[in-house]
């Protein structure tokens, strides 16, 4: 979210290791996985390459692919594929075109720690509780509780456009939850997709008979050892916050109905807001960089309910109800009651939009709620099987629509993923068709790889805010395509995304903190802000940067200086001030947890592959 002026960080964009001309994953490769590197070189003909072991002896050789003029990177590149190399160990070096790579490993278990570090980011983003060194990984990341309790009254008075808001007749204690990004806001429409993604990871394993991804006691959490999977413990921290944001029964509020943007003269109408969900709780004004959560002195405000937030609550609470049904029956029943009330409230009030005429937090506005209605109906139908929810989802245009990567503003794919994994809800032909659309989406993404110089499943040149999350969300769908078909090409596509994030990009940078020779180190964040205050910590390992942003560069001063001077994949700086490029957010780290966990699973055997084909 947005920002404020700050002094220039002393170590912005200055990693310790020197950049290398051969770009590849900076953590190495799995023995049985794909192994690709990219060499920028203007030579038109294929280039010979050699793979050398620690002693300098060649163990594999070949020719690169033909030269590709790549608009996204602004380079002419050659793809070096050494996937057939069977040697294992460390100290390997790739030579090509007079260039050498860094030494790297070909070894199993390379992704063993990444899922746990990526999940721990959520613990360290918790509001309303102290973050303890024993769980955070060291004293540097420990901090007192921020916003404990997190109680606020509704906004009232005049906004920046001159509209007068009447507040609401209550305050809510919205403690718990995760801070959304580099600021101290907590948003239902971003928290919803983030927590859903973590819970879907658990459901995917449960549905397909895979091992539990984070069994009790495996993660660094205060709840570890309580008999519940650690992934569910972390997710519950956010679900409890979302439940607390629901409007009490019998509440009538004056809200602008049908408005989709801020402007003077909004028309307010009194509505029955019972069961709706408040859009966010956040500060009245942006805090300075840096400001640890416990030092936030801004007034906390409860922002008006919105249809989008209400449907996020309905969907996540319905998902919660079925997951916790045999784990905590009382919590499950509470979630289902909240989901039913939220869905009914959204149908009663289908056009209540978020109005962004207030400073201090992100707007998260949305002009189309049809996808959220489909998602919520899908989750409620998967949980209850009740015909009314089934009728709603079948009546939606999203029921048979092509699948695209999800994001907080476009959530229909989340409902599709749930229905594709639910074993008993859809008739077999419908579920097979739905899985087929997921596979078709994965095929489209792999087709885009053939047009990408750096061999990623994105062929465009418009790199948006959070472009790395676009790739991770595409990787989730390719992973499901592999689950459903057993075809290795989808697995290779998932590796291509992870290799890009870990250094196979024109910047030769790992976008994941703590991983690789040149990792991101200066995210836009108010606590992980050592470049502004050496008393504060660097980012913990496992945090993913939003990544290159060629579309919204002028949002901050660092990006504005790059505008017109960078190829799309090069529009990135490791600078705490660069919130348009180097922001971090829970809805970006959630698919990193999902994808890295999937890659860390034991590789499928031919028998397991055939079993996956049978579940199609």
Coordinates of C-alpha atoms in Angstrom, one line a residue:
X1 CA 0.0 0.0 0.0
X2 CA 1.0 3.5 -0.4
X3 CA 3.6 5.7 1.1
X4 CA 5.6 8.5 2.4
X5 CA 8.9 10.1 1.9
X6 CA 11.9 8.4 3.5
X7 CA 15.6 8.9 3.5
X8 CA 17.6 7.1 0.9
X9 CA 18.6 3.6 2.2
X10 CA 22.3 3.1 2.4
X11 CA 22.2 -0.4 0.9
X12 CA 19.3 -0.1 -1.5
X13 CA 19.8 -2.4 -4.5
X14 CA 23.3 -3.3 -3.6
X15 CA 23.6 -7.1 -3.0
X16 CA 26.9 -8.6 -1.9
X17 CA 27.4 -11.0 -4.8
X18 CA 28.3 -9.8 -8.3
X19 CA 25.8 -10.4 -11.1
X20 CA 26.6 -13.2 -13.4
X21 CA 25.9 -13.4 -17.2
X22 CA 24.4 -16.9 -17.0
X23 CA 21.0 -16.7 -15.3
X24 CA 19.6 -19.7 -13.4
X25 CA 18.0 -20.7 -10.1
X26 CA 20.4 -19.5 -7.4
X27 CA 19.6 -22.5 -5.1
X28 CA 20.3 -25.2 -7.7
X29 CA 18.3 -28.0 -9.2
X30 CA 16.6 -31.3 -8.3
X31 CA 18.2 -34.4 -9.8
X32 CA 15.1 -35.5 -11.6
X33 CA 13.7 -32.0 -12.4
X34 CA 14.1 -29.7 -15.3
X35 CA 17.4 -27.7 -15.5
X36 CA 17.4 -24.6 -17.6
X37 CA 19.6 -21.6 -17.8
X38 CA 19.4 -18.4 -19.8
X39 CA 22.4 -16.8 -21.6
X40 CA 22.0 -13.3 -23.0
X41 CA 24.1 -13.2 -26.1
X42 CA 23.5 -11.4 -29.5
X43 CA 24.9 -14.4 -31.4
X44 CA 22.3 -15.6 -33.9
X45 CA 23.4 -19.2 -34.0
X46 CA 23.1 -21.8 -31.1
X47 CA 26.0 -21.6 -28.6
X48 CA 27.9 -24.7 -27.3
X49 CA 27.8 -25.3 -23.5
X50 CA 29.5 -27.6 -21.0
X51 CA 28.5 -28.6 -17.5
X52 CA 31.6 -29.1 -15.3
X53 CA 31.8 -30.9 -12.0
X54 CA 33.6 -29.6 -8.9
X55 CA 36.9 -30.9 -10.3
X56 CA 36.4 -29.1 -13.6
X57 CA 35.7 -32.3 -15.5
X58 CA 32.8 -32.1 -18.1
X59 CA 29.8 -34.2 -17.3
X60 CA 27.4 -33.0 -20.0
X61 CA 27.5 -30.8 -23.0
X62 CA 25.3 -29.6 -25.9
X63 CA 24.0 -26.6 -27.8
X64 CA 21.7 -23.8 -26.7
X65 CA 18.5 -23.2 -28.4
X66 CA 18.3 -20.6 -31.2
X67 CA 18.5 -17.0 -30.3
X68 CA 15.3 -15.3 -29.2
X69 CA 14.8 -11.5 -29.3
X70 CA 12.9 -11.1 -26.1
X71 CA 10.8 -7.9 -25.7
X72 CA 10.1 -8.5 -22.0
X73 CA 13.8 -8.4 -21.0
X74 CA 15.1 -6.3 -23.9
X75 CA 17.7 -8.9 -24.6
X76 CA 18.6 -11.5 -27.2
X77 CA 18.8 -14.7 -25.2
X78 CA 19.7 -18.4 -25.6
X79 CA 18.0 -21.2 -23.6
X80 CA 20.4 -23.8 -22.2
X81 CA 18.6 -27.0 -21.3
X82 CA 20.7 -29.5 -19.4
X83 CA 17.8 -31.5 -17.9
X84 CA 19.4 -34.8 -19.0
X85 CA 22.4 -34.3 -16.8
X86 CA 22.4 -37.2 -14.3
X87 CA 25.3 -36.2 -12.0
X88 CA 24.5 -35.0 -8.5
X89 CA 26.5 -33.1 -5.9
X90 CA 27.6 -29.5 -5.5
X91 CA 30.2 -27.2 -7.1
X92 CA 28.8 -27.6 -10.7
X93 CA 29.6 -24.8 -13.1
X94 CA 27.9 -24.1 -16.5
X95 CA 30.1 -22.7 -19.3
X96 CA 28.7 -21.1 -22.5
X97 CA 29.7 -18.4 -24.9
X98 CA 32.8 -17.5 -22.8
X99 CA 30.7 -17.1 -19.7
X100 CA 30.6 -19.1 -16.5
X101 CA 27.9 -19.5 -13.9
X102 CA 28.2 -19.5 -10.1
X103 CA 28.9 -22.9 -8.6
X104 CA 25.6 -24.7 -7.9
X105 CA 24.2 -27.9 -6.6
X106 CA 22.1 -30.7 -8.2
X107 CA 20.7 -32.3 -5.1
X108 CA 17.4 -33.5 -3.5
X109 CA 15.5 -31.6 -0.9
X110 CA 16.4 -28.1 -2.2
X111 CA 12.9 -26.9 -1.3
X112 CA 12.8 -28.4 2.1
X113 CA 13.0 -25.2 4.1
X114 CA 11.3 -22.7 1.8
X115 CA 7.7 -23.8 2.5
X116 CA 8.3 -23.4 6.2
X117 CA 10.0 -20.0 5.9
X118 CA 7.3 -18.8 3.6
X119 CA 4.6 -19.9 6.1
X120 CA 6.5 -18.3 8.9
X121 CA 6.0 -14.9 7.2
X122 CA 2.4 -15.1 8.3
X123 CA 3.2 -15.7 11.9
X124 CA 5.5 -12.7 11.8
X125 CA 2.7 -10.6 10.2
X126 CA 0.3 -11.4 13.0
X127 CA -1.5 -8.5 14.7
X128 CA -2.4 -8.3 18.4
X129 CA 0.2 -10.7 19.7
X130 CA 3.9 -10.5 20.6
X131 CA 6.2 -12.0 17.9
X132 CA 8.6 -14.3 19.8
X133 CA 12.2 -14.9 18.9
X134 CA 11.8 -18.7 19.3
X135 CA 9.2 -18.8 16.6
X136 CA 10.4 -16.0 14.4
X137 CA 13.9 -17.4 13.9
X138 CA 15.9 -15.1 16.2
X139 CA 15.9 -12.0 18.4
X140 CA 16.1 -9.6 15.4
X141 CA 12.5 -10.4 14.4
X142 CA 11.0 -10.4 17.8
X143 CA 8.7 -7.5 18.6
X144 CA 5.9 -6.5 21.1
X145 CA 2.3 -6.9 20.1
X146 CA 0.9 -4.3 17.7
X147 CA -2.7 -3.2 17.9
X148 CA -3.7 -5.2 21.0
X149 CA -6.6 -4.9 21.1
X150 CA -7.5 -3.7 17.7
X151 CA -10.8 -2.0 18.4
X152 CA -12.2 0.7 16.3
X153 CA -15.3 2.8 15.6
X154 CA -16.7 3.3 12.1
X155 CA -15.5 6.2 10.0
X156 CA -17.7 9.3 10.4
X157 CA -17.6 12.9 9.3
X158 CA -16.4 14.4 6.0
X159 CA -14.2 12.5 3.6
X160 CA -11.7 14.0 1.0
X161 CA -14.5 14.4 -1.5
X162 CA -16.8 16.3 0.9
X163 CA -19.2 13.4 1.6
X164 CA -20.5 13.1 5.1
X165 CA -20.4 9.6 6.7
X166 CA -22.6 8.8 9.7
X167 CA -20.6 6.1 11.3
X168 CA -22.3 3.1 13.0
X169 CA -23.7 2.5 16.4
X170 CA -21.0 0.2 17.7
X171 CA -17.3 -0.5 17.8
X172 CA -15.7 -3.8 16.9
X173 CA -12.7 -5.6 18.4
X174 CA -11.0 -6.8 15.2
X175 CA -7.9 -8.2 16.9
X176 CA -5.9 -10.9 15.3
X177 CA -5.5 -11.3 11.6
X178 CA -2.4 -10.5 9.5
X179 CA -1.0 -7.1 8.5
X180 CA -1.7 -7.0 4.8
X181 CA 1.6 -5.6 3.3
X182 CA 4.1 -3.0 4.3
X183 CA 1.5 -1.0 6.2
X184 CA -0.7 -1.8 9.2
X185 CA -4.0 -2.2 7.5
X186 CA -6.0 -5.4 7.5
X187 CA -8.3 -6.0 4.6
X188 CA -11.0 -8.6 4.0
X189 CA -10.7 -8.8 0.3
X190 CA -6.9 -9.4 0.4
X191 CA -7.0 -11.5 3.6
X192 CA -9.7 -13.6 2.0
X193 CA -7.7 -14.9 -1.0
X194 CA -4.6 -15.2 1.1
X195 CA -6.2 -17.4 3.8
X196 CA -8.2 -19.3 1.2
X197 CA -5.0 -20.2 -0.6
X198 CA -3.4 -21.7 2.5
X199 CA -6.6 -23.6 3.3
X200 CA -6.8 -24.8 -0.3
X201 CA -3.3 -26.3 0.1
X202 CA -4.5 -28.4 3.0
X203 CA -7.7 -29.4 1.1
X204 CA -5.7 -30.3 -2.0
X205 CA -3.6 -32.7 0.0
X206 CA -6.6 -34.1 1.8
X207 CA -8.6 -34.6 -1.4
X208 CA -5.8 -36.2 -3.4
X209 CA -4.5 -38.4 -0.6
X210 CA -1.2 -36.6 -0.3
X211 CA 0.7 -36.2 3.0
X212 CA -0.4 -33.3 5.2
X213 CA 1.8 -30.4 4.2
X214 CA 2.4 -29.0 7.7
X215 CA 1.5 -31.7 10.3
X216 CA 1.2 -30.6 13.9
X217 CA 4.6 -29.6 15.4
X218 CA 6.4 -29.1 12.1
X219 CA 6.2 -25.3 11.9
X220 CA 7.5 -22.6 14.2
X221 CA 4.2 -21.5 15.8
X222 CA 2.9 -21.0 19.4
X223 CA 0.1 -23.5 18.6
X224 CA 2.4 -26.3 17.5
X225 CA 1.7 -29.4 19.5
X226 CA -2.0 -28.8 20.0
X227 CA -3.1 -31.7 17.9
X228 CA -4.1 -29.6 14.8
X229 CA -2.1 -29.2 11.6
X230 CA 0.1 -26.1 11.9
X231 CA -1.2 -24.8 8.5
X232 CA -4.7 -24.7 10.0
X233 CA -3.5 -23.0 13.2
X234 CA -1.9 -20.2 11.2
X235 CA -4.9 -19.8 8.9
X236 CA -7.3 -19.7 11.9
X237 CA -5.6 -16.5 13.1
X238 CA -6.8 -14.7 10.0
X239 CA -10.3 -16.4 10.0
X240 CA -10.9 -15.3 13.5
X241 CA -10.2 -11.7 12.4
X242 CA -12.6 -12.0 9.5
X243 CA -15.4 -13.3 11.6
X244 CA -14.9 -10.4 14.0
X245 CA -15.5 -7.9 11.1
X246 CA -19.1 -9.0 10.5
X247 CA -21.9 -6.4 11.1
X248 CA -24.1 -7.3 14.1
X249 CA -27.7 -8.4 13.6
X250 CA -30.3 -5.7 13.4
X251 CA -27.9 -3.0 12.1
X252 CA -29.1 -0.4 9.6
X253 CA -26.5 1.9 8.0
X254 CA -26.5 4.8 5.6
X255 CA -24.2 3.8 2.7
X256 CA -23.8 4.8 -1.0
X257 CA -25.5 2.1 -3.0
X258 CA -24.2 1.3 -6.5
X259 CA -21.3 3.7 -6.5
X260 CA -18.0 2.4 -7.8
X261 CA -15.6 5.3 -7.3
X262 CA -14.9 8.2 -5.1
X263 CA -16.5 11.5 -6.1
X264 CA -18.4 14.4 -4.4
X265 CA -22.1 14.0 -3.9
X266 CA -22.5 10.3 -3.2
X267 CA -26.1 9.4 -2.6
X268 CA -26.6 7.6 0.7
X269 CA -29.4 5.1 1.3
X270 CA -30.3 3.4 4.6
X271 CA -29.9 -0.4 4.2
X272 CA -30.2 -3.5 6.4
X273 CA -26.4 -4.2 6.8
X274 CA -26.9 -7.2 9.2
X275 CA -24.4 -9.9 8.3
X276 CA -22.3 -7.8 6.0
X277 CA -18.6 -7.5 6.5
X278 CA -16.6 -4.3 7.0
X279 CA -14.1 -3.8 4.2
X280 CA -11.1 -3.1 6.4
X281 CA -9.6 -1.8 9.6
X282 CA -6.7 0.6 9.1
X283 CA -5.0 3.8 10.1
X284 CA -6.6 7.2 9.5
X285 CA -3.3 8.4 8.0
X286 CA -0.3 6.6 6.5
X287 CA 2.4 6.0 9.1
X288 CA 6.0 7.0 8.4
X289 CA 8.7 4.6 7.1
X290 CA 9.8 2.9 9.4
X291 CA 7.1 2.4 12.1
X292 CA 7.0 -0.9 13.9
X293 CA 3.4 -2.0 14.6
X294 CA 3.8 -1.5 18.4
X295 CA 4.7 2.2 17.7
X296 CA 1.7 3.0 15.5
X297 CA -0.1 6.0 17.1
X298 CA -2.5 6.7 14.3
X299 CA -6.3 6.4 15.0
X300 CA -7.7 3.0 13.9
X301 CA -10.8 3.2 11.8
X302 CA -13.4 0.6 10.8
X303 CA -14.3 1.2 7.2
X304 CA -17.9 0.7 5.9
X305 CA -19.0 -2.8 4.8
X306 CA -18.8 -3.7 1.2
X307 CA -20.4 -6.5 -0.9
X308 CA -16.9 -7.7 -1.9
X309 CA -15.7 -8.0 1.7
X310 CA -19.0 -9.8 2.6
X311 CA -18.6 -12.4 -0.1
X312 CA -15.0 -13.0 0.9
X313 CA -16.2 -13.7 4.4
X314 CA -19.0 -16.0 3.1
X315 CA -16.5 -18.0 1.0
X316 CA -13.7 -18.3 3.6
X317 CA -16.1 -19.1 6.4
X318 CA -17.8 -21.8 4.3
X319 CA -14.4 -23.3 3.6
X320 CA -13.6 -23.1 7.3
X321 CA -16.8 -24.8 8.2
X322 CA -16.0 -28.0 6.2
X323 CA -12.3 -28.2 7.2
X324 CA -12.9 -27.8 10.9
X325 CA -16.1 -30.0 11.0
X326 CA -14.2 -32.9 12.5
X327 CA -11.5 -30.8 14.2
X328 CA -13.5 -28.3 16.2
X329 CA -17.2 -28.7 15.7
X330 CA -18.1 -25.6 17.5
X331 CA -15.8 -23.4 15.4
X332 CA -17.1 -25.1 12.3
X333 CA -20.7 -24.3 13.2
X334 CA -19.7 -20.7 14.0
X335 CA -18.1 -20.4 10.6
X336 CA -21.0 -21.9 8.7
X337 CA -23.5 -19.5 10.5
X338 CA -21.3 -16.5 9.6
X339 CA -21.1 -17.8 5.9
X340 CA -24.8 -18.2 5.6
X341 CA -25.5 -14.8 7.1
X342 CA -22.9 -13.1 4.9
X343 CA -24.1 -14.7 1.7
X344 CA -27.7 -13.7 2.4
X345 CA -26.6 -10.1 3.2
X346 CA -24.6 -9.9 0.0
X347 CA -27.6 -11.0 -2.0
X348 CA -29.7 -8.4 -0.2
X349 CA -27.1 -5.7 -0.9
X350 CA -25.3 -6.7 -4.1
X351 CA -23.9 -3.3 -5.0
X352 CA -22.1 -1.8 -2.0
X353 CA -18.7 -0.8 -3.2
X354 CA -15.6 0.3 -1.3
X355 CA -15.1 4.1 -1.6
X356 CA -11.4 5.1 -1.5
X357 CA -11.8 8.8 -0.5
X358 CA -9.7 8.3 2.7
X359 CA -6.0 8.3 3.2
X360 CA -4.0 5.8 5.3
X361 CA -5.0 2.6 3.6
X362 CA -5.5 0.9 0.3
X363 CA -8.8 1.1 -1.4
X364 CA -9.2 -2.4 -2.8
X365 CA -12.1 -1.3 -4.9
X366 CA -13.9 -3.7 -7.3
X367 CA -16.6 -2.9 -10.0
X368 CA -17.8 -6.5 -10.5
X369 CA -18.9 -8.8 -7.8
X370 CA -20.2 -11.6 -10.1
X371 CA -17.0 -13.7 -9.6
X372 CA -17.2 -13.3 -5.8
X373 CA -20.8 -14.4 -5.8
X374 CA -19.8 -17.5 -7.8
X375 CA -16.9 -18.2 -5.4
X376 CA -19.0 -17.9 -2.3
X377 CA -21.8 -20.1 -3.8
X378 CA -19.2 -22.7 -4.7
X379 CA -17.8 -22.8 -1.2
X380 CA -21.2 -23.0 0.4
X381 CA -22.3 -25.7 -2.0
X382 CA -19.1 -27.7 -1.4
X383 CA -19.7 -27.5 2.3
X384 CA -23.5 -28.0 2.5
X385 CA -24.6 -29.5 -0.8
X386 CA -27.8 -27.5 -0.5
X387 CA -29.6 -27.0 -3.8
X388 CA -30.0 -23.3 -3.5
X389 CA -26.3 -22.7 -3.5
X390 CA -25.9 -25.2 -6.4
X391 CA -28.5 -23.3 -8.4
X392 CA -26.7 -20.0 -7.8
X393 CA -23.4 -21.3 -9.0
X394 CA -24.8 -23.0 -12.1
X395 CA -26.7 -19.8 -13.0
X396 CA -23.4 -17.8 -12.9
X397 CA -21.6 -17.1 -16.1
X398 CA -18.4 -18.2 -14.3
X399 CA -19.6 -21.9 -14.0
X400 CA -18.5 -22.7 -17.5
X401 CA -16.1 -19.8 -18.2
X402 CA -12.5 -20.3 -19.1
X403 CA -10.1 -20.5 -16.2
X404 CA -7.6 -17.7 -15.5
X405 CA -5.1 -17.2 -12.7
X406 CA -6.9 -15.8 -9.6
X407 CA -6.2 -12.6 -7.8
X408 CA -8.0 -10.6 -5.1
X409 CA -10.2 -8.8 -7.6
X410 CA -11.0 -11.9 -9.7
X411 CA -11.9 -14.8 -7.5
X412 CA -14.1 -17.1 -9.7
X413 CA -11.1 -19.5 -10.2
X414 CA -11.0 -20.1 -6.4
X415 CA -14.5 -21.5 -6.6
X416 CA -13.5 -23.6 -9.6
X417 CA -10.5 -25.0 -7.8
X418 CA -12.7 -26.0 -4.8
X419 CA -15.3 -27.7 -7.0
X420 CA -12.5 -29.5 -9.0
X421 CA -11.2 -31.0 -5.7
X422 CA -14.5 -31.6 -3.9
X423 CA -15.1 -35.4 -4.3
X424 CA -18.9 -35.6 -4.0
X425 CA -20.6 -32.4 -5.1
X426 CA -20.6 -32.2 -8.8
X427 CA -21.7 -35.0 -11.1
X428 CA -18.7 -36.7 -12.6
X429 CA -19.1 -35.2 -16.1
X430 CA -19.3 -31.7 -14.6
X431 CA -16.2 -32.2 -12.5
X432 CA -14.3 -33.7 -15.4
X433 CA -15.2 -30.7 -17.5
X434 CA -14.1 -28.3 -14.8
X435 CA -10.8 -30.1 -14.4
X436 CA -10.5 -30.0 -18.2
X437 CA -10.8 -26.2 -18.1
X438 CA -8.0 -26.0 -15.5
X439 CA -5.8 -28.2 -17.7
X440 CA -6.7 -26.0 -20.7
X441 CA -5.6 -22.9 -18.7
X442 CA -2.3 -24.7 -17.9
X443 CA -1.9 -25.4 -21.6
X444 CA -2.3 -21.8 -22.4
X445 CA 0.3 -20.8 -19.9
X446 CA 2.8 -23.3 -21.3
X447 CA 2.0 -22.0 -24.7
X448 CA 3.1 -18.5 -23.5
X449 CA 6.4 -20.0 -22.3
X450 CA 7.3 -20.7 -26.0
X451 CA 7.0 -16.9 -26.6
X452 CA 9.0 -15.9 -23.5
X453 CA 12.8 -15.6 -23.7
X454 CA 13.2 -16.5 -20.1
X455 CA 10.8 -19.4 -20.5
X456 CA 8.2 -18.3 -18.0
X457 CA 4.4 -18.9 -18.5
X458 CA 3.8 -15.3 -19.3
X459 CA 4.3 -13.9 -22.8
X460 CA 3.1 -10.3 -22.3
X461 CA 5.1 -7.1 -21.7
X462 CA 2.7 -5.5 -19.2
X463 CA 4.2 -6.4 -15.9
X464 CA 1.7 -5.3 -13.3
X465 CA 2.0 -4.5 -9.6
X466 CA 2.6 -7.9 -8.0
X467 CA 3.7 -9.6 -11.3
X468 CA 5.5 -12.3 -9.3
X469 CA 2.2 -13.3 -7.8
X470 CA 0.6 -13.6 -11.2
X471 CA 3.2 -16.2 -12.0
X472 CA 2.8 -18.0 -8.7
X473 CA -1.0 -18.2 -9.2
X474 CA -0.5 -19.6 -12.7
X475 CA 1.9 -22.1 -11.2
X476 CA -0.8 -23.3 -8.8
X477 CA -3.0 -24.1 -11.8
X478 CA -0.2 -25.9 -13.6
X479 CA 0.4 -27.9 -10.4
X480 CA -3.2 -29.0 -10.4
X481 CA -3.0 -29.9 -14.1
X482 CA -0.1 -32.2 -13.1
X483 CA -2.2 -33.6 -10.2
X484 CA -5.1 -34.3 -12.6
X485 CA -3.1 -35.7 -15.6
X486 CA 0.3 -36.8 -14.4
X487 CA 1.9 -35.1 -17.4
X488 CA 5.4 -34.0 -16.6
X489 CA 5.3 -30.8 -18.8
X490 CA 3.0 -29.1 -16.2
X491 CA 5.5 -29.9 -13.4
X492 CA 8.2 -28.4 -15.6
X493 CA 6.2 -25.2 -15.9
X494 CA 5.9 -24.9 -12.2
X495 CA 9.7 -25.2 -11.9
X496 CA 10.1 -22.5 -14.5
X497 CA 8.2 -20.1 -12.3
X498 CA 10.2 -21.0 -9.3
X499 CA 13.5 -20.8 -11.2
X500 CA 12.5 -17.3 -12.4
X501 CA 11.8 -16.1 -8.9
X502 CA 15.1 -17.6 -7.6
X503 CA 17.3 -15.8 -10.1
X504 CA 16.6 -17.0 -13.7
X505 CA 15.6 -13.5 -14.7
X506 CA 17.5 -10.6 -16.5
X507 CA 18.2 -8.9 -13.2
X508 CA 20.1 -12.0 -11.9
X509 CA 18.2 -11.5 -8.6
X510 CA 16.3 -13.8 -6.3
X511 CA 13.0 -12.2 -5.5
X512 CA 12.8 -14.3 -2.3
X513 CA 14.5 -13.0 0.8
X514 CA 17.2 -15.3 2.2
X515 CA 17.4 -17.6 -0.9
X516 CA 20.1 -17.4 -3.5
X517 CA 23.3 -15.4 -4.0
X518 CA 21.5 -12.1 -4.7
X519 CA 18.3 -12.1 -2.7
X520 CA 15.8 -9.3 -2.2
X521 CA 16.8 -7.5 1.0
X522 CA 15.0 -4.2 1.2
X523 CA 11.2 -4.8 0.9
X524 CA 8.7 -1.9 1.3
X525 CA 7.9 -2.6 5.0
X526 CA 7.6 -0.6 8.2
X527 CA 9.3 -3.1 10.4
X528 CA 11.6 -5.1 8.2
X529 CA 13.4 -1.8 7.5
X530 CA 17.1 -2.2 8.4
X531 CA 18.1 0.0 5.4
X532 CA 16.4 3.0 7.1
X533 CA 17.2 2.1 10.7
X534 CA 19.9 -0.4 11.6
X535 CA 18.1 -1.2 14.8
X536 CA 15.4 -2.8 12.8
X537 CA 15.7 -6.2 11.1
X538 CA 16.1 -7.1 7.5
X539 CA 13.3 -9.3 6.1
X540 CA 13.1 -12.8 7.4
X541 CA 13.8 -15.6 4.8
X542 CA 10.9 -16.7 2.7
X543 CA 9.4 -13.3 1.8
X544 CA 8.6 -12.8 -1.9
X545 CA 8.8 -9.4 -3.6
X546 CA 6.0 -8.1 -5.8
X547 CA 8.4 -8.0 -8.7
X548 CA 8.9 -6.0 -11.9
X549 CA 6.2 -3.4 -12.5
X550 CA 6.2 -1.7 -15.9
X551 CA 2.5 -0.6 -15.7
X552 CA 2.4 1.5 -12.5
X553 CA 6.0 2.8 -12.2
X554 CA 5.1 6.4 -11.5
X555 CA 3.3 5.4 -8.3
X556 CA 6.5 6.1 -6.3
X557 CA 9.6 8.2 -6.9
X558 CA 11.9 5.2 -7.4
X559 CA 9.7 3.8 -10.2
X560 CA 9.1 7.2 -11.7
X561 CA 12.9 7.6 -12.2
X562 CA 12.8 4.3 -14.1
X563 CA 9.8 5.1 -16.3
X564 CA 10.8 5.0 -20.0
X565 CA 14.2 3.6 -19.1
X566 CA 13.6 -0.1 -18.4
X567 CA 12.4 -3.2 -20.3
X568 CA 9.4 -4.7 -18.5
X569 CA 11.3 -7.4 -16.6
X570 CA 14.0 -4.9 -15.7
X571 CA 11.5 -2.4 -14.0
X572 CA 12.4 -3.4 -10.4
X573 CA 14.6 -2.1 -7.7
X574 CA 15.5 -3.6 -4.3
X575 CA 14.6 -0.4 -2.5
X576 CA 12.3 0.1 0.6
X577 CA 10.8 3.2 -1.0
X578 CA 9.8 1.3 -4.2
X579 CA 6.4 0.2 -3.1
X580 CA 5.2 -0.2 -6.7
X581 CA 7.9 -2.8 -7.3
X582 CA 9.2 -4.1 -4.0
X583 CA 6.1 -4.2 -1.8
X584 CA 5.3 -7.5 -0.1
X585 CA 1.8 -8.8 0.7
X586 CA 0.1 -11.8 2.3
X587 CA -1.8 -12.6 -1.0
X588 CA 1.6 -12.9 -2.7
X589 CA 3.3 -15.0 -0.1
X590 CA 0.3 -17.4 0.2
X591 CA 0.8 -18.9 -3.3
X592 CA 4.6 -19.1 -2.6
X593 CA 3.7 -21.3 0.4
X594 CA 1.4 -23.4 -1.9
X595 CA 3.8 -23.8 -4.8
X596 CA 6.9 -24.4 -2.8
X597 CA 5.1 -27.0 -0.7
X598 CA 3.9 -28.7 -3.9
X599 CA 7.5 -28.7 -5.3
X600 CA 8.9 -30.1 -2.0
X601 CA 6.6 -33.2 -2.2
X602 CA 8.3 -36.4 -3.2
X603 CA 8.3 -36.6 -7.0
X604 CA 5.6 -38.7 -8.4
X605 CA 6.3 -42.3 -9.3
X606 CA 4.9 -43.9 -12.5
X607 CA 2.3 -45.6 -10.3
X608 CA 1.3 -42.4 -8.6
X609 CA 1.2 -40.8 -12.0
X610 CA -1.3 -43.4 -13.2
X611 CA -3.3 -42.8 -10.0
X612 CA -3.5 -39.1 -10.7
X613 CA -4.8 -39.9 -14.2
X614 CA -7.6 -41.9 -12.7
X615 CA -8.9 -39.0 -10.6
X616 CA -9.3 -36.8 -13.7

